[in-house]
Coordinates of C-alpha atoms (C1' of nucleotides) in Angstrom, one line a residue:
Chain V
X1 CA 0.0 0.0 0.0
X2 CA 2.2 2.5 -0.7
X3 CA 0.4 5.0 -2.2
X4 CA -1.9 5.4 0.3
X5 CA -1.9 7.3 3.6
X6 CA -2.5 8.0 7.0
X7 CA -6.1 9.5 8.5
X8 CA -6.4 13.8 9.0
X9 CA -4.4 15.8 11.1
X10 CA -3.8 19.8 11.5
X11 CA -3.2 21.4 8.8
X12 CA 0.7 22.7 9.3
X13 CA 1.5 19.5 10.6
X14 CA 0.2 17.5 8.1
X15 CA 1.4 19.7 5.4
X16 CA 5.5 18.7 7.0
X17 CA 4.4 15.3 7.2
X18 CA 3.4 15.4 3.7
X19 CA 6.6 16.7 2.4
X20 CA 8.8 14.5 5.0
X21 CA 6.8 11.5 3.7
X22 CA 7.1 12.3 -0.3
X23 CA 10.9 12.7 0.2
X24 CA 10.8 9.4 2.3
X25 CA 8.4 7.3 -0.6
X26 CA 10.7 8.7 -3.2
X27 CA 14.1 8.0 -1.3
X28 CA 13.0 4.2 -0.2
X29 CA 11.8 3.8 -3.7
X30 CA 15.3 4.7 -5.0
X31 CA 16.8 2.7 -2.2
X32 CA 15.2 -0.3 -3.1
X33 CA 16.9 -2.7 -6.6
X34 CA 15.2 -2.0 -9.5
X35 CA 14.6 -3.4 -12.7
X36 CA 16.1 -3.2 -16.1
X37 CA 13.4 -2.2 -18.9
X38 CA 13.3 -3.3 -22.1
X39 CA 11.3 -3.6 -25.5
X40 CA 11.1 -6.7 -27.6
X41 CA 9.2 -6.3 -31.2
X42 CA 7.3 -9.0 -33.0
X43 CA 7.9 -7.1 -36.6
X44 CA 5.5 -8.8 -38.8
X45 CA 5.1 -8.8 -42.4
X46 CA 3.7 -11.1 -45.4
X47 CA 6.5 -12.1 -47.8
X48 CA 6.2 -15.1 -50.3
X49 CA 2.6 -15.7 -49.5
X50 CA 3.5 -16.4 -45.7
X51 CA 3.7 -14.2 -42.0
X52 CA 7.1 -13.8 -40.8
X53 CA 8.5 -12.0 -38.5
X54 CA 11.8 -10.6 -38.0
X55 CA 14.5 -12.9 -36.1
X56 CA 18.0 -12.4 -34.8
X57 CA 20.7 -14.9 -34.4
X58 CA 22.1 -14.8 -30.5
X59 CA 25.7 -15.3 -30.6
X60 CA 26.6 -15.0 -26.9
X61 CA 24.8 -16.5 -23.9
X62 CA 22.4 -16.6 -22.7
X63 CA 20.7 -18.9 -25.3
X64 CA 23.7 -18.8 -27.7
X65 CA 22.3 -20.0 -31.4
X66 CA 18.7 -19.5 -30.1
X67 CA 17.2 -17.0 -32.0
X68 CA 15.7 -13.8 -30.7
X69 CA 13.3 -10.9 -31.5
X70 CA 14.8 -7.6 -31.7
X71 CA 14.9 -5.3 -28.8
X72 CA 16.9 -3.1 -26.3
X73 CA 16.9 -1.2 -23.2
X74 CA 14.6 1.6 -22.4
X75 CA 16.7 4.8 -21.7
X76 CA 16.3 6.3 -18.6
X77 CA 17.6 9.8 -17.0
X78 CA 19.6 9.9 -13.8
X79 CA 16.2 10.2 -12.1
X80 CA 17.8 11.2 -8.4
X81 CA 14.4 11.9 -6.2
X82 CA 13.2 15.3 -6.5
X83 CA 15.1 16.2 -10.2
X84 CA 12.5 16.6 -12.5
X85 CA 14.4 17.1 -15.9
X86 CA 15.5 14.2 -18.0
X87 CA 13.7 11.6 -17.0
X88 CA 14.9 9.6 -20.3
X89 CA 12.9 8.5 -23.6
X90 CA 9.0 7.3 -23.7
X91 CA 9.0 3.7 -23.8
X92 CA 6.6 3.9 -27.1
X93 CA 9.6 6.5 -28.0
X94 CA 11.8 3.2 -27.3
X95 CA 10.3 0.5 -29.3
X96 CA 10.3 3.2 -32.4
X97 CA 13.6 3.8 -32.0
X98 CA 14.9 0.0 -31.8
X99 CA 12.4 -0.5 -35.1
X100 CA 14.5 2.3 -37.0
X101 CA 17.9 1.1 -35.6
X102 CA 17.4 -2.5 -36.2
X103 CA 15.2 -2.6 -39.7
X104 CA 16.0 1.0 -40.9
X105 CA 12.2 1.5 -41.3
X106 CA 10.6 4.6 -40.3
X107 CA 8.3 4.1 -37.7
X108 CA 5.8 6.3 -39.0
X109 CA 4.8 4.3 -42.1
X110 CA 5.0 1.0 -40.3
X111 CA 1.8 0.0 -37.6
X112 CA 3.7 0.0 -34.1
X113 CA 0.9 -1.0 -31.4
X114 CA 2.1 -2.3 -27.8
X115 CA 0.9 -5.8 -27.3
X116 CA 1.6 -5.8 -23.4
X117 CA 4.5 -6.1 -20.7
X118 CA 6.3 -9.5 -19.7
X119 CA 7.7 -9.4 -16.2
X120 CA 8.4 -12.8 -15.2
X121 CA 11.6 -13.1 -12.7
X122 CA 13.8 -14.9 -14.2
X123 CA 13.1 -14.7 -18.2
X124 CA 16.6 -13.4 -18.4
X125 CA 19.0 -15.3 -16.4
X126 CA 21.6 -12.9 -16.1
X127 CA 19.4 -9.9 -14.2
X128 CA 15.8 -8.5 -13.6
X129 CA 14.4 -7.6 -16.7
X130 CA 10.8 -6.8 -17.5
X131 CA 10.3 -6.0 -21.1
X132 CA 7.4 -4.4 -22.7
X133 CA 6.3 -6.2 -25.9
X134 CA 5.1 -3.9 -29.2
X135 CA 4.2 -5.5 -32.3
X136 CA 5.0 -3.7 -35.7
X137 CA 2.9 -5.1 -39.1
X138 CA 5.4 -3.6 -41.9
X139 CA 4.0 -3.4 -45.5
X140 CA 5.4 -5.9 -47.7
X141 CA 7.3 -3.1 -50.0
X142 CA 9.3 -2.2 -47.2
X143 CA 10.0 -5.3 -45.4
X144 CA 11.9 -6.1 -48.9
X145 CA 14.4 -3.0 -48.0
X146 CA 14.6 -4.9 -44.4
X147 CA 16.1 -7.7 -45.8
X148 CA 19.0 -5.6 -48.4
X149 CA 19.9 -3.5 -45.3
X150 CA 20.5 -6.1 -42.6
X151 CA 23.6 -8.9 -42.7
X152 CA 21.2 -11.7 -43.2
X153 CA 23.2 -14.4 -41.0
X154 CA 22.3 -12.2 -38.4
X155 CA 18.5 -10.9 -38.8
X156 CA 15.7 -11.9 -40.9
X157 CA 12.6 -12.1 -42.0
X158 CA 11.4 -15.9 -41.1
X159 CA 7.8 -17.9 -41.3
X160 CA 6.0 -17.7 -38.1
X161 CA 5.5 -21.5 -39.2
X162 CA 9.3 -21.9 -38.8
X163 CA 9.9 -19.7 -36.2
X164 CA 7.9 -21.5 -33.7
X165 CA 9.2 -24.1 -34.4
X166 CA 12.7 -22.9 -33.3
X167 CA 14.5 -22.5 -30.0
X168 CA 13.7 -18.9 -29.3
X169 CA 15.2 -17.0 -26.7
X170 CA 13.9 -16.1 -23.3
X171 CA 10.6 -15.9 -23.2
X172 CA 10.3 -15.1 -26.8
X173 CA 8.0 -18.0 -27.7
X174 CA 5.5 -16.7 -25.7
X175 CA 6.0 -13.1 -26.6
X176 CA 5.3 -14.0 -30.6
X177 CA 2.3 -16.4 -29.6
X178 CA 0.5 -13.8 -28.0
X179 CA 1.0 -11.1 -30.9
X180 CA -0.1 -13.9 -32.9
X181 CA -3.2 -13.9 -31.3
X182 CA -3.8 -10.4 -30.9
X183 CA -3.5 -9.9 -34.8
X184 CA -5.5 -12.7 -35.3
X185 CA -8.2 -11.6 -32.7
X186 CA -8.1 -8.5 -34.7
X187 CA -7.9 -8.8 -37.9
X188 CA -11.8 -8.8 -38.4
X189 CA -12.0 -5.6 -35.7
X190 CA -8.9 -3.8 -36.2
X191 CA -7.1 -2.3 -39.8
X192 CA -4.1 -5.0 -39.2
X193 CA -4.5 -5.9 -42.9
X194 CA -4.5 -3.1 -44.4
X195 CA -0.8 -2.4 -42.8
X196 CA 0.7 -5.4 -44.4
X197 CA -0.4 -4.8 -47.6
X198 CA 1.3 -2.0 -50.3
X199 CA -0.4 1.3 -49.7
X200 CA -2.3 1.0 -52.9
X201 CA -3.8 -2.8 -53.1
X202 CA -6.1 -4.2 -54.8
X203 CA -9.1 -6.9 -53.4
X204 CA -6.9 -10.0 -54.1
X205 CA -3.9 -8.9 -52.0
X206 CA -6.0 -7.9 -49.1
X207 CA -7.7 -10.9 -49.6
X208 CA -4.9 -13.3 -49.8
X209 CA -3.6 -11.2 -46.2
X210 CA -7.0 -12.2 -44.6
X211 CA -6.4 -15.5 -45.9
X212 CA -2.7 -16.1 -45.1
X213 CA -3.1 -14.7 -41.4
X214 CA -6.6 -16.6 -40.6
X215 CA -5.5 -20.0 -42.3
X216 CA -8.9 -20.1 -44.4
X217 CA -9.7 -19.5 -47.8
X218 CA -12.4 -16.5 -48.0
X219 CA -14.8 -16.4 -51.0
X220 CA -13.8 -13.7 -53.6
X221 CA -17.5 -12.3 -54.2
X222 CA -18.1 -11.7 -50.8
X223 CA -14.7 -10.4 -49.5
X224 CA -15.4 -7.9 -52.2
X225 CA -18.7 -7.1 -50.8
X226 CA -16.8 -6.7 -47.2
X227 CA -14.7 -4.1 -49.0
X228 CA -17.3 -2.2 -50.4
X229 CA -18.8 -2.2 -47.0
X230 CA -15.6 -1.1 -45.7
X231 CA -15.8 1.8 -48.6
X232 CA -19.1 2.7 -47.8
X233 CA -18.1 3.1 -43.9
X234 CA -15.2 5.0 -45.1
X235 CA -12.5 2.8 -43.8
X236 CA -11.3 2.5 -47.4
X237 CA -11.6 4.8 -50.1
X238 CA -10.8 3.7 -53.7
X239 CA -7.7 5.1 -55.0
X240 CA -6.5 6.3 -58.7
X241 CA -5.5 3.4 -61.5
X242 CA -5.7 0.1 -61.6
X243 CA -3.2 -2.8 -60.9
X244 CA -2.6 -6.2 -62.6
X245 CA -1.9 -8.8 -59.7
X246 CA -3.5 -11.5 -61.6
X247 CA -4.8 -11.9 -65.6
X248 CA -6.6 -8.7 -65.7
X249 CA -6.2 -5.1 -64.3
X250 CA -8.0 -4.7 -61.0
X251 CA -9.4 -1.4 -59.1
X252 CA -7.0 0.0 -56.0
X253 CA -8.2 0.5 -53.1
X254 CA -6.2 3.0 -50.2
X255 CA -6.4 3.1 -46.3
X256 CA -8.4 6.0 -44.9
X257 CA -6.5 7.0 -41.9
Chain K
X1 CA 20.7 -2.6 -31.4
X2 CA 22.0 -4.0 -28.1
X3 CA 21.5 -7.5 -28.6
X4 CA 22.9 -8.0 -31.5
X5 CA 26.5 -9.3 -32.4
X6 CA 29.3 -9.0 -35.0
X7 CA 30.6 -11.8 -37.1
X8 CA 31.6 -15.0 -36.9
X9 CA 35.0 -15.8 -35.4
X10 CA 37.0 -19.3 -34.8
X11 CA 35.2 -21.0 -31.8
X12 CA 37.5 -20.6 -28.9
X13 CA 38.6 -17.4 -29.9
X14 CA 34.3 -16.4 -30.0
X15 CA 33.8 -18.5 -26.8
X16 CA 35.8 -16.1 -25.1
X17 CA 34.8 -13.1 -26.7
X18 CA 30.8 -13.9 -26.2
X19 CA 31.8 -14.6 -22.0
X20 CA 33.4 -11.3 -22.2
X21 CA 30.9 -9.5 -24.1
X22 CA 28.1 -11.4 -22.0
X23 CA 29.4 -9.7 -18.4
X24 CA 30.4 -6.7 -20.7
X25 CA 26.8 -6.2 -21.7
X26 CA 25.5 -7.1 -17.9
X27 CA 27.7 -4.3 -16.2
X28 CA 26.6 -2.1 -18.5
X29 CA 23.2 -2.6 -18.4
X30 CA 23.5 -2.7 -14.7
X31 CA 25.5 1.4 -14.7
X32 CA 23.1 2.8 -16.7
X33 CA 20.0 4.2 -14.6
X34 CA 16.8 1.8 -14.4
X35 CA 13.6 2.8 -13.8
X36 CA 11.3 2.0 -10.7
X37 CA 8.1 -0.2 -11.8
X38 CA 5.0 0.2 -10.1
X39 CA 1.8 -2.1 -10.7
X40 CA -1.8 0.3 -11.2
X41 CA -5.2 -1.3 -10.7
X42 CA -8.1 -0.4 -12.2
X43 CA -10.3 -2.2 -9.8
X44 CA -14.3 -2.1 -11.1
X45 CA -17.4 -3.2 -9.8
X46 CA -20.8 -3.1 -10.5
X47 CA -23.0 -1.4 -7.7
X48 CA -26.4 0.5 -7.2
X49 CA -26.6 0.0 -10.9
X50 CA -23.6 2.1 -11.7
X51 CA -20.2 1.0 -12.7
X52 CA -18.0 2.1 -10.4
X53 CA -13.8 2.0 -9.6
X54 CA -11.6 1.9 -6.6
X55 CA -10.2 5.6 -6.0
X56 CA -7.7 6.8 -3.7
X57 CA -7.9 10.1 -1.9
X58 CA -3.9 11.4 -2.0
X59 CA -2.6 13.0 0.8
X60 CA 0.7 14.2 0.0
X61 CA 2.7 15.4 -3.2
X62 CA 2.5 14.6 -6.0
X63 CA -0.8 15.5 -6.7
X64 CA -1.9 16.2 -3.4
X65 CA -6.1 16.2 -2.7
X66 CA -6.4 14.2 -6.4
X67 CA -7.8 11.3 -6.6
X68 CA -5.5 7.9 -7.9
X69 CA -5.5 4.1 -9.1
X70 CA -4.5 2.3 -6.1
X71 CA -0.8 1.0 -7.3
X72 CA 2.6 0.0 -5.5
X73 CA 6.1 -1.1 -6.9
X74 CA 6.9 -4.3 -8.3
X75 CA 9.7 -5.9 -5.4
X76 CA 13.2 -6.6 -7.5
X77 CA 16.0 -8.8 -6.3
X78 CA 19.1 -7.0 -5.7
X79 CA 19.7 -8.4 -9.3
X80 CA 23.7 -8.2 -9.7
X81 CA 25.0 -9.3 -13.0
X82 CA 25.6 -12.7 -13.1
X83 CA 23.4 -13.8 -9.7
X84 CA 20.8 -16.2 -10.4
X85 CA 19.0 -16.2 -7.4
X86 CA 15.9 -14.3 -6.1
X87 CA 15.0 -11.6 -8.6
X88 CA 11.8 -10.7 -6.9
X89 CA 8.2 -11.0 -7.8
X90 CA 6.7 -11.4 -10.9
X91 CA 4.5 -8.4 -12.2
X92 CA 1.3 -10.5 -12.4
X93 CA 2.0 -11.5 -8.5
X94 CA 2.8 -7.7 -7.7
X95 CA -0.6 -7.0 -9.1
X96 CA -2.6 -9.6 -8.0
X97 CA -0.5 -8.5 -3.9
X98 CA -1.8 -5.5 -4.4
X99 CA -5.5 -6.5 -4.9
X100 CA -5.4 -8.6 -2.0
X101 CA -3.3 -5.4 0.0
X102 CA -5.8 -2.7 -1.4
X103 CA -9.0 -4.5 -1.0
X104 CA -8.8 -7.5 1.4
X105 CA -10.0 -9.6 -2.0
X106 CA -8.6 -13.4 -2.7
X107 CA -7.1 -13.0 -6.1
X108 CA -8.4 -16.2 -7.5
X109 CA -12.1 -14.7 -6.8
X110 CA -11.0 -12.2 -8.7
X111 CA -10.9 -11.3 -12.8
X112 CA -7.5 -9.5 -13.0
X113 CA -6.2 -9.1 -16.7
X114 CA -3.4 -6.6 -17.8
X115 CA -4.2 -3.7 -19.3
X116 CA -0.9 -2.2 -21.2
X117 CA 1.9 -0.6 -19.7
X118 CA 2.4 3.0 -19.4
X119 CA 5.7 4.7 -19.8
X120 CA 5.7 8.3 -20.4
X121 CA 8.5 10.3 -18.9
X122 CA 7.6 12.8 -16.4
X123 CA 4.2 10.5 -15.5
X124 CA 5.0 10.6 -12.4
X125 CA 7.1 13.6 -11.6
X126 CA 9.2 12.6 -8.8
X127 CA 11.1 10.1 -10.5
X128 CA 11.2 7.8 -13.3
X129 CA 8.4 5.2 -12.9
X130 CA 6.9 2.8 -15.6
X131 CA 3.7 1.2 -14.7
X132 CA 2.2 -2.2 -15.7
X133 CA -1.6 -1.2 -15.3
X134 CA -3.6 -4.1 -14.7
X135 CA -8.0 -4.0 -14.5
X136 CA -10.1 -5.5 -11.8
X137 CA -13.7 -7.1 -12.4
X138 CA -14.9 -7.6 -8.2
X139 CA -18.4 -9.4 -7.7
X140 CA -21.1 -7.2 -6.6
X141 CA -21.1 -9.7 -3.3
X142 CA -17.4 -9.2 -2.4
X143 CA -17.3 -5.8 -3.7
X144 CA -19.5 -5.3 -0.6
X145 CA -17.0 -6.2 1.8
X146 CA -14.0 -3.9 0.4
X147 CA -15.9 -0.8 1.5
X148 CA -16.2 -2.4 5.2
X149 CA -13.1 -3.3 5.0
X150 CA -11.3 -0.3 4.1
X151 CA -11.3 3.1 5.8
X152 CA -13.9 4.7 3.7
X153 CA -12.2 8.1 3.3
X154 CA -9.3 7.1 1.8
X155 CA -10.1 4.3 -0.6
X156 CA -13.9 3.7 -2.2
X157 CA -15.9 3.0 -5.2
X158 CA -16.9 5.7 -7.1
X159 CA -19.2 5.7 -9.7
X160 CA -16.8 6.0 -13.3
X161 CA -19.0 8.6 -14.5
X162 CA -17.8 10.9 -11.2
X163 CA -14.4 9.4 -11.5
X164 CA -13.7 10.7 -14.6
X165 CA -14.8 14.2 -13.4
X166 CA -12.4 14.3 -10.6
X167 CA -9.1 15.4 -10.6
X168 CA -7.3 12.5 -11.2
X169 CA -3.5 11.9 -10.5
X170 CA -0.7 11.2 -12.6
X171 CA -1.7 9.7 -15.7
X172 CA -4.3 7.7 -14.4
X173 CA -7.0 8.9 -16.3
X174 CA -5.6 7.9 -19.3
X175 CA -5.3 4.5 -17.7
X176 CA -8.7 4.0 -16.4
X177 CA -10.3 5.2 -20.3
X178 CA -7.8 2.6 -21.5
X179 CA -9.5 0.0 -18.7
X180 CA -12.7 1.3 -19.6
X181 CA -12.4 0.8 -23.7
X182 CA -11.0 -1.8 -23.0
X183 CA -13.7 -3.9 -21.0
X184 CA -16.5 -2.4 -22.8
X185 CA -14.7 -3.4 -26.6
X186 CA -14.2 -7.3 -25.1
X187 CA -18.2 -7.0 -23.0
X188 CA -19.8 -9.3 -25.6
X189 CA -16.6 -11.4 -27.3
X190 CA -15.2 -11.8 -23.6
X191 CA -16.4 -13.2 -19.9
X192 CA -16.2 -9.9 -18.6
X193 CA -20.1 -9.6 -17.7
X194 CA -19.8 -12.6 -16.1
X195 CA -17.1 -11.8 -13.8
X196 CA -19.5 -8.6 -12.5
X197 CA -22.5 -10.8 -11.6
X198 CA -22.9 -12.8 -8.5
X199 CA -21.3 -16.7 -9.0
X200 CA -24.7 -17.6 -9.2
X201 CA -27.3 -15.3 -11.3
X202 CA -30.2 -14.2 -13.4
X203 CA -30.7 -13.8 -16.8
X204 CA -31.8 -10.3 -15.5
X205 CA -28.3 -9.7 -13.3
X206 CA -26.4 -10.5 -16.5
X207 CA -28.6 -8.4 -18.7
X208 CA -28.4 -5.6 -16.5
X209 CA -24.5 -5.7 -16.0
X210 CA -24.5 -5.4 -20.0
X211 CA -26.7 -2.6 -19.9
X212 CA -24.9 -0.7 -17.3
X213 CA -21.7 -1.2 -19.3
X214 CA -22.6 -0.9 -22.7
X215 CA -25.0 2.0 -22.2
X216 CA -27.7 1.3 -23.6
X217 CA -30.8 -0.9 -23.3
X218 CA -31.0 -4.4 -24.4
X219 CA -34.3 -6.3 -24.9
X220 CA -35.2 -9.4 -22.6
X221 CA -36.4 -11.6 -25.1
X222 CA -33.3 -11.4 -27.6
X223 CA -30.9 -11.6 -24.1
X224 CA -32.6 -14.5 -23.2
X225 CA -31.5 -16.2 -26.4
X226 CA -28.1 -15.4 -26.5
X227 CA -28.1 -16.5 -22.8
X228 CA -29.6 -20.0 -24.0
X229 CA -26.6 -19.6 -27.1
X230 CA -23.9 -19.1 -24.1
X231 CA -25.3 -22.2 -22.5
X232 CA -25.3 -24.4 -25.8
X233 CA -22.1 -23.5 -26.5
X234 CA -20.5 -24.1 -23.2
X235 CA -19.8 -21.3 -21.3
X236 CA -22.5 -20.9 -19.2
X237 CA -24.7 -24.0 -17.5
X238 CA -27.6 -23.5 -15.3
X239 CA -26.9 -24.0 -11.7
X240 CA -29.5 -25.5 -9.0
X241 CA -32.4 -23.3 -7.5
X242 CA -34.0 -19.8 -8.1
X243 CA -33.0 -16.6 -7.8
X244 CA -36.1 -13.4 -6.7
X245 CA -34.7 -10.7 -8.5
X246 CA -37.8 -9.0 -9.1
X247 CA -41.6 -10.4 -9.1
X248 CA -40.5 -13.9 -10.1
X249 CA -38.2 -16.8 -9.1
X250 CA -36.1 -16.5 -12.3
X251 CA -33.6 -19.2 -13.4
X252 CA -30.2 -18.9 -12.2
X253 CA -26.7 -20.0 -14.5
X254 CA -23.5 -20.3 -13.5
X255 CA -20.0 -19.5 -15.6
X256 CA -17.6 -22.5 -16.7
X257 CA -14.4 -22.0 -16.4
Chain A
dA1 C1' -9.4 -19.8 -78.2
dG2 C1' -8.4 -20.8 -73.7
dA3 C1' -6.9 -19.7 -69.1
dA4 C1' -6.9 -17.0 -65.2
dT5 C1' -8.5 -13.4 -62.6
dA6 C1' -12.0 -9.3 -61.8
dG7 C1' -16.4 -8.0 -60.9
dT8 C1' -21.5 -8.7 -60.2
dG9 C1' -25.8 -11.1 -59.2
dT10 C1' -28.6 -14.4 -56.7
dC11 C1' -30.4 -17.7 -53.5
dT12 C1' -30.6 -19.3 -48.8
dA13 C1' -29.8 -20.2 -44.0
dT14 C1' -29.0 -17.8 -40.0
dC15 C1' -29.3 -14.2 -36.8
dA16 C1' -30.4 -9.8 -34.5
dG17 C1' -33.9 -6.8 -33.3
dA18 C1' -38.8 -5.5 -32.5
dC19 C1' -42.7 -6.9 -30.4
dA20 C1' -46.4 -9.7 -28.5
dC21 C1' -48.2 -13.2 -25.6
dT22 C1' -48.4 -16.4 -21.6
dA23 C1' -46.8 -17.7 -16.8
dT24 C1' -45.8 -16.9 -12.1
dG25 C1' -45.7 -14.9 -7.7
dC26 C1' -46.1 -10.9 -4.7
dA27 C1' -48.8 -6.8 -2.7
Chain Y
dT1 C1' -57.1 -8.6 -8.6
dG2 C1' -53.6 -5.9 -10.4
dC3 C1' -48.9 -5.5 -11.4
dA4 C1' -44.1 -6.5 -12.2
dT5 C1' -41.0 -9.6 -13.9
dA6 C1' -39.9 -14.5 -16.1
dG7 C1' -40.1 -17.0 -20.0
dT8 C1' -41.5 -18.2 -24.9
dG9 C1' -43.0 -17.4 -29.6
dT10 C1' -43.2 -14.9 -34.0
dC11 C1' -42.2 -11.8 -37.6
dT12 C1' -39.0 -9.2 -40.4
dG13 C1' -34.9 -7.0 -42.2
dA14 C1' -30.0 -7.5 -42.5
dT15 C1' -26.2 -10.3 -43.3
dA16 C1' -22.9 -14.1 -44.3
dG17 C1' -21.9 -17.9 -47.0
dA18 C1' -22.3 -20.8 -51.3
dC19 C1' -22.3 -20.5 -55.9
dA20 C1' -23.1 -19.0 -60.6
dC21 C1' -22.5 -15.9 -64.4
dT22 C1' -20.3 -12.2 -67.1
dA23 C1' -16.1 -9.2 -68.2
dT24 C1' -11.4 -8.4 -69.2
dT25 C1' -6.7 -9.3 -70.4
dC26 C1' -2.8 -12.2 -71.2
dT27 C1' -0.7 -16.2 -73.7

DNA sequence: AGAATAGTGTCTATCAGACACTATGCA
DNA sequence: TGCATAGTGTCTGATAGACACTATTCT
């Protein structure tokens, strides 16, 4: 109960106590360990009709040869009780950040959402570290750049199929499972697909996203009603020219932020 | 890009270098400033026909007079690099002591679900602090006994309508909106509703938890149905007796794990 | 021409919502 | 007996799924 406090007293006197007891809270609060603060990032995409996601080869232990999703340290100010600059970067701030460092993407054409925090004690052996998990869903014609930029023995793009079938990392396994089902919980209810196709698409490519993330084929006719309906709720709104993905030129369709 | 490492190197040679690199890393991470982590509860219940949330009168600074989440920091083992042992509580169990601190509740009797976390700098303004916010769903029945057993004036359920006209400290408005969208987006895909009723209830109890969250009215005969639907498809069963809710002994159901 | 995909139309089973009717128990 | 709530039945409009048909463009 540390927040809360004691019953009424006088005024003057309680107003010292106050002040004695904020200085106390924030110095026994500093006194005590604390932890280190990560972020991790499931980076999805859709590449070569599959989800992957974005894995890095450990070379030092812990978990030497496991691999690993992408992440670092939160950066936090000095942070001495009472000094109110500098208290270091947001942790949304963070997980941008280790997006841009480790895919070169810029985080503000790629869907960065925070899936939740993982604190478990001991899901890194070598100190306290509670990490706070984002997802990103990168569209298809950047996740190709990914892939140029990056020394491929060391981070890729790999199918989730594959992946979980690996020996991932700390508690990485269960870190990609529940983005997993987060985008699959969503992906009726939320614009998930949307984000991993090319800004302009067509109804097949959403289509085949819908289909590669659910596991199901979806009937053509009425996906394309579900994208009118999406036009007509303005979710979508069709976009100039036409693109061949198939035999014959289909309309476009854009995102309506 | 702190987890990632260079090239490949002969083995010995890279044994050596990924030991060093290993306690290199550790040390490091251990100099560099961490923050303090705090758990923050949204706890709700359904009473009087309101939905209402545990509040905290603050006594001293921050935010003095304001009202607050109940919260408290997450216990870390001293955590030097390299020791295995003891390094502290896991954030679930930090959450789920604080229930049981704040409100006298059993845990298991209790829905408790994380939210998200929330890291903004300056959040709290005495010092670095990342929370893991967590929501509460308390029976109306053991609801009852938190306001007995509590001093009143400091800790109580207010209705969220009032809550979110109050001054509320740090960002924990923010947090409880989350809490909120978040229980009313899940009301009729999730057993949230179920968690608000009695163990034992009416169709009517259910109905009216529904209403009270969702806003707006629903109509008996078509709740009835999707009650018999719930039933059929396993998640509710009908438990033994009557219930008097109102002019009638109405059928009572029970939830299913 | 034939193949492959784009786009539209149609039928049907199912479901949600609106509303009405009967049953039960209390004042 | 009147009234409030429990429980059931029925009608209808909307929707999702299955499937068929036409249009376009490439080989």
């Amino acid at each position: 109960m540390v927040r809360r406090e004691p019953a009424e007293v006088p005024d003057e006197q309680r107003a010292r106590a106050e002040l004695d007891a904020a200085y106390l809270a924030a110095y026994r609060a500093d006194a005590y360990p604390r932890p280190a603060v990560a972020t991790d990032l499931v980076i999805l995409t859709v590449l070569d009709e599959e989800l992957q996601v974005l894995l890095i080869r450990r070379g030092i232990p812990p978990f030497p040869g496991a691999w690993a999703l992408p992440g670092g340290f939160v950066r936090v100010g000095p942070s001495a009780p009472g000094d109110l600059a500098d208290q270091g970067e947001d942790v949304d701030a963070a997980a941008r950040r280790e997006l841009q460092e480790e895919t070169g993407l810029d985080p503000a054409r790629v869907h960065l959402e925070q899936l939740q925090a993982f604190g478990r004690p001991g899901r890194d052996p070598r100190m306290r570290v509670i990490s706070v998990a984002y997802f990103a869903l990168v569209r298809p014609e950047l996740a190709g750049h990914v892939q140029a930029g990056t020394d491929a023995a060391w981070a890729s793009f790999v199918p989730v199929r594959e992946a979980l079938q690996r020996e991932l990392a700390f508690d990485h396994r269960e870190i990609l499972e529940t983005a997993l089902a987060r985008v699959r919980g969503g992906l009726f209810r939320r614009p998930y697909a949307v984000a991993l196709v090319p800004e302009v698409f067509s109804v097949s490519e959403l289509r085949r996203v819908y289909e590669i993330i659910g596991g199901e084929a979806l009937d053509r006719g009425n996906f394309t009603r579900r994208v009118q309906g999406m036009v007509e709720r303005g979710v979508l709104e069709e976009a100039e020219g036409r693109k061949v993905t198939g035999a014959r030129r289909a309309r476009v369709y854009r995102f309506r932020g």
